[in-house]
Amino acid sequence: MKKKLLAIGLLVLSVLIFMMGTRQEPVDFTSQVKPILNGHCISCHGGVRQKGGFSLLFRDEALAKVKSGKYAIIPGDPDHSEMIRRISL
C-alpha cells in the first residue's frame, strides 16, 4: 500500500513539474512586438505614410479596415487577420 501511494505521489509530482516547465509567459507588446514593428513596418505603415491604407502608428488605425475592406489585425483571431496571413507567406 505504501509503495502504491509513493508511486502515485511521484507521478503527480512529475506531472506538476512538467506542467510548470512548459508554461509559456504571455507576449509583451512593448518589449517583444513593438521593436519588430518599429524596425520593419513603421517606415511604410505609420504616420504620414500609410502604404495600402494601413497604419500601425495607433491601435485604432491598426484595427481598422484597410483599402481591401478586410481587417488587417483581428485581436485574438490570427487565422482571420490579413496582416498575419501576409507576413506568413
mmCIF file with all atom_site columns, C-alpha atoms in Angstrom:
data_model
loop_
_atom_site.group_PDB
_atom_site.id
_atom_site.type_symbol
_atom_site.label_atom_id
_atom_site.label_alt_id
_atom_site.label_comp_id
_atom_site.label_asym_id
_atom_site.label_entity_id
_atom_site.label_seq_id
_atom_site.pdbx_PDB_ins_code
_atom_site.Cartn_x
_atom_site.Cartn_y
_atom_site.Cartn_z
_atom_site.occupancy
_atom_site.B_iso_or_equiv
_atom_site.pdbx_formal_charge
_atom_site.auth_seq_id
_atom_site.auth_comp_id
_atom_site.auth_asym_id
_atom_site.auth_atom_id
_atom_site.pdbx_PDB_model_num
ATOM 1  C CA . MET A 1 1  ? 0.000   0.000  0.000   1.00 0.00 ? 1  MET A CA 1
ATOM 2  C CA . LYS A 1 2  ? 2.836   2.422  0.867   1.00 0.00 ? 2  LYS A CA 1
ATOM 3  C CA . LYS A 1 3  ? 4.601   1.666  -2.429  1.00 0.00 ? 3  LYS A CA 1
ATOM 4  C CA . LYS A 1 4  ? 1.403   2.380  -4.337  1.00 0.00 ? 4  LYS A CA 1
ATOM 5  C CA . LEU A 1 5  ? 0.913   5.745  -2.585  1.00 0.00 ? 5  LEU A CA 1
ATOM 6  C CA . LEU A 1 6  ? 4.558   6.624  -3.164  1.00 0.00 ? 6  LEU A CA 1
ATOM 7  C CA . ALA A 1 7  ? 4.256   5.770  -6.866  1.00 0.00 ? 7  ALA A CA 1
ATOM 8  C CA . ILE A 1 8  ? 1.092   7.882  -7.224  1.00 0.00 ? 8  ILE A CA 1
ATOM 9  C CA . GLY A 1 9  ? 2.737   10.761 -5.356  1.00 0.00 ? 9  GLY A CA 1
ATOM 10 C CA . LEU A 1 10 ? 5.794   10.639 -7.617  1.00 0.00 ? 10 LEU A CA 1
ATOM 11 C CA . LEU A 1 11 ? 3.581   10.538 -10.702 1.00 0.00 ? 11 LEU A CA 1
ATOM 12 C CA . VAL A 1 12 ? 1.592   13.582 -9.557  1.00 0.00 ? 12 VAL A CA 1
ATOM 13 C CA . LEU A 1 13 ? 4.801   15.434 -8.687  1.00 0.00 ? 13 LEU A CA 1
ATOM 14 C CA . SER A 1 14 ? 6.300   14.606 -12.094 1.00 0.00 ? 14 SER A CA 1
ATOM 15 C CA . VAL A 1 15 ? 3.213   15.886 -13.919 1.00 0.00 ? 15 VAL A CA 1
ATOM 16 C CA . LEU A 1 16 ? 3.202   19.120 -11.895 1.00 0.00 ? 16 LEU A CA 1
ATOM 17 C CA . ILE A 1 17 ? 6.890   19.742 -12.568 1.00 0.00 ? 17 ILE A CA 1
ATOM 18 C CA . PHE A 1 18 ? 6.366   19.069 -16.283 1.00 0.00 ? 18 PHE A CA 1
ATOM 19 C CA . MET A 1 19 ? 3.397   21.458 -16.443 1.00 0.00 ? 19 MET A CA 1
ATOM 20 C CA . MET A 1 20 ? 5.314   24.227 -14.686 1.00 0.00 ? 20 MET A CA 1
ATOM 21 C CA . GLY A 1 21 ? 8.249   23.837 -17.057 1.00 0.00 ? 21 GLY A CA 1
ATOM 22 C CA . THR A 1 22 ? 6.148   24.062 -20.232 1.00 0.00 ? 22 THR A CA 1
ATOM 23 C CA . ARG A 1 23 ? 4.026   27.063 -19.219 1.00 0.00 ? 23 ARG A CA 1
ATOM 24 C CA . GLN A 1 24 ? 4.564   29.990 -21.575 1.00 0.00 ? 24 GLN A CA 1
ATOM 25 C CA . GLU A 1 25 ? 4.622   33.573 -20.440 1.00 0.00 ? 25 GLU A CA 1
ATOM 26 C CA . PRO A 1 26 ? 2.287   35.947 -22.292 1.00 0.00 ? 26 PRO A CA 1
ATOM 27 C CA . VAL A 1 27 ? 3.806   38.049 -25.056 1.00 0.00 ? 27 VAL A CA 1
ATOM 28 C CA . ASP A 1 28 ? 4.606   41.608 -24.005 1.00 0.00 ? 28 ASP A CA 1
ATOM 29 C CA . PHE A 1 29 ? 3.755   44.087 -26.770 1.00 0.00 ? 29 PHE A CA 1
ATOM 30 C CA . THR A 1 30 ? 6.086   46.872 -25.643 1.00 0.00 ? 30 THR A CA 1
ATOM 31 C CA . SER A 1 31 ? 9.236   44.788 -25.230 1.00 0.00 ? 31 SER A CA 1
ATOM 32 C CA . GLN A 1 32 ? 8.687   41.984 -27.768 1.00 0.00 ? 32 GLN A CA 1
ATOM 33 C CA . VAL A 1 33 ? 6.357   43.102 -30.568 1.00 0.00 ? 33 VAL A CA 1
ATOM 34 C CA . LYS A 1 34 ? 6.793   46.879 -30.866 1.00 0.00 ? 34 LYS A CA 1
ATOM 35 C CA . PRO A 1 35 ? 10.563  46.701 -31.598 1.00 0.00 ? 35 PRO A CA 1
ATOM 36 C CA . ILE A 1 36 ? 9.861   44.361 -34.544 1.00 0.00 ? 36 ILE A CA 1
ATOM 37 C CA . LEU A 1 37 ? 7.137   46.633 -35.935 1.00 0.00 ? 37 LEU A CA 1
ATOM 38 C CA . ASN A 1 38 ? 9.336   49.711 -35.485 1.00 0.00 ? 38 ASN A CA 1
ATOM 39 C CA . GLY A 1 39 ? 12.255  48.057 -37.233 1.00 0.00 ? 39 GLY A CA 1
ATOM 40 C CA . HIS A 1 40 ? 10.409  46.521 -40.166 1.00 0.00 ? 40 HIS A CA 1
ATOM 41 C CA . CYS A 1 41 ? 6.961   48.093 -40.639 1.00 0.00 ? 41 CYS A CA 1
ATOM 42 C CA . ILE A 1 42 ? 6.566   51.659 -39.373 1.00 0.00 ? 42 ILE A CA 1
ATOM 43 C CA . SER A 1 43 ? 8.569   53.261 -42.209 1.00 0.00 ? 43 SER A CA 1
ATOM 44 C CA . CYS A 1 44 ? 5.834   52.231 -44.692 1.00 0.00 ? 44 CYS A CA 1
ATOM 45 C CA . HIS A 1 45 ? 2.837   51.794 -42.378 1.00 0.00 ? 45 HIS A CA 1
ATOM 46 C CA . GLY A 1 46 ? 2.964   54.660 -39.924 1.00 0.00 ? 46 GLY A CA 1
ATOM 47 C CA . GLY A 1 47 ? 2.474   58.376 -39.626 1.00 0.00 ? 47 GLY A CA 1
ATOM 48 C CA . VAL A 1 48 ? 2.023   60.258 -42.888 1.00 0.00 ? 48 VAL A CA 1
ATOM 49 C CA . ARG A 1 49 ? 2.998   57.244 -44.950 1.00 0.00 ? 49 ARG A CA 1
ATOM 50 C CA . GLN A 1 50 ? 0.287   54.566 -44.912 1.00 0.00 ? 50 GLN A CA 1
ATOM 51 C CA . LYS A 1 51 ? 1.088   52.135 -47.702 1.00 0.00 ? 51 LYS A CA 1
ATOM 52 C CA . GLY A 1 52 ? -2.025  50.185 -48.672 1.00 0.00 ? 52 GLY A CA 1
ATOM 53 C CA . GLY A 1 53 ? -4.085  52.433 -46.398 1.00 0.00 ? 53 GLY A CA 1
ATOM 54 C CA . PHE A 1 54 ? -2.702  50.609 -43.378 1.00 0.00 ? 54 PHE A CA 1
ATOM 55 C CA . SER A 1 55 ? -1.079  52.259 -40.368 1.00 0.00 ? 55 SER A CA 1
ATOM 56 C CA . LEU A 1 56 ? 0.465   50.696 -37.283 1.00 0.00 ? 56 LEU A CA 1
ATOM 57 C CA . LEU A 1 57 ? 1.056   54.006 -35.547 1.00 0.00 ? 57 LEU A CA 1
ATOM 58 C CA . PHE A 1 58 ? -2.053  53.872 -33.344 1.00 0.00 ? 58 PHE A CA 1
ATOM 59 C CA . ARG A 1 59 ? -4.151  50.933 -32.136 1.00 0.00 ? 59 ARG A CA 1
ATOM 60 C CA . ASP A 1 60 ? -7.415  52.213 -33.649 1.00 0.00 ? 60 ASP A CA 1
ATOM 61 C CA . GLU A 1 61 ? -5.721  52.635 -37.042 1.00 0.00 ? 61 GLU A CA 1
ATOM 62 C CA . ALA A 1 62 ? -4.157  49.165 -36.900 1.00 0.00 ? 62 ALA A CA 1
ATOM 63 C CA . LEU A 1 63 ? -7.534  47.578 -36.087 1.00 0.00 ? 63 LEU A CA 1
ATOM 64 C CA . ALA A 1 64 ? -9.475  49.470 -38.783 1.00 0.00 ? 64 ALA A CA 1
ATOM 65 C CA . LYS A 1 65 ? -10.397 48.099 -42.215 1.00 0.00 ? 65 LYS A CA 1
ATOM 66 C CA . VAL A 1 66 ? -7.811  48.614 -44.941 1.00 0.00 ? 66 VAL A CA 1
ATOM 67 C CA . LYS A 1 67 ? -8.374  49.508 -48.626 1.00 0.00 ? 67 LYS A CA 1
ATOM 68 C CA . SER A 1 68 ? -9.285  45.898 -49.459 1.00 0.00 ? 68 SER A CA 1
ATOM 69 C CA . GLY A 1 69 ? -12.163 46.066 -46.969 1.00 0.00 ? 69 GLY A CA 1
ATOM 70 C CA . LYS A 1 70 ? -10.541 43.456 -44.727 1.00 0.00 ? 70 LYS A CA 1
ATOM 71 C CA . TYR A 1 71 ? -9.309  43.903 -41.187 1.00 0.00 ? 71 TYR A CA 1
ATOM 72 C CA . ALA A 1 72 ? -5.523  43.706 -41.070 1.00 0.00 ? 72 ALA A CA 1
ATOM 73 C CA . ILE A 1 73 ? -5.496  42.718 -37.400 1.00 0.00 ? 73 ILE A CA 1
ATOM 74 C CA . ILE A 1 74 ? -8.278  40.902 -35.576 1.00 0.00 ? 74 ILE A CA 1
ATOM 75 C CA . PRO A 1 75 ? -7.279  40.608 -31.899 1.00 0.00 ? 75 PRO A CA 1
ATOM 76 C CA . GLY A 1 76 ? -7.378  37.005 -30.707 1.00 0.00 ? 76 GLY A CA 1
ATOM 77 C CA . ASP A 1 77 ? -8.027  35.661 -34.223 1.00 0.00 ? 77 ASP A CA 1
ATOM 78 C CA . PRO A 1 78 ? -4.749  35.375 -36.129 1.00 0.00 ? 78 PRO A CA 1
ATOM 79 C CA . ASP A 1 79 ? -6.281  32.942 -38.648 1.00 0.00 ? 79 ASP A CA 1
ATOM 80 C CA . HIS A 1 80 ? -8.534  35.721 -39.987 1.00 0.00 ? 80 HIS A CA 1
ATOM 81 C CA . SER A 1 81 ? -6.065  38.610 -39.638 1.00 0.00 ? 81 SER A CA 1
ATOM 82 C CA . GLU A 1 82 ? -4.860  39.804 -43.043 1.00 0.00 ? 82 GLU A CA 1
ATOM 83 C CA . MET A 1 83 ? -1.541  41.075 -41.666 1.00 0.00 ? 83 MET A CA 1
ATOM 84 C CA . ILE A 1 84 ? -0.694  37.665 -40.199 1.00 0.00 ? 84 ILE A CA 1
ATOM 85 C CA . ARG A 1 85 ? -1.631  35.972 -43.483 1.00 0.00 ? 85 ARG A CA 1
ATOM 86 C CA . ARG A 1 86 ? 0.616   38.290 -45.473 1.00 0.00 ? 86 ARG A CA 1
ATOM 87 C CA . ILE A 1 87 ? 3.684   38.062 -43.247 1.00 0.00 ? 87 ILE A CA 1
ATOM 88 C CA . SER A 1 88 ? 3.329   34.266 -43.169 1.00 0.00 ? 88 SER A CA 1
ATOM 89 C CA . LEU A 1 89 ? 3.524   33.844 -46.968 1.00 0.00 ? 89 LEU A CA 1
#
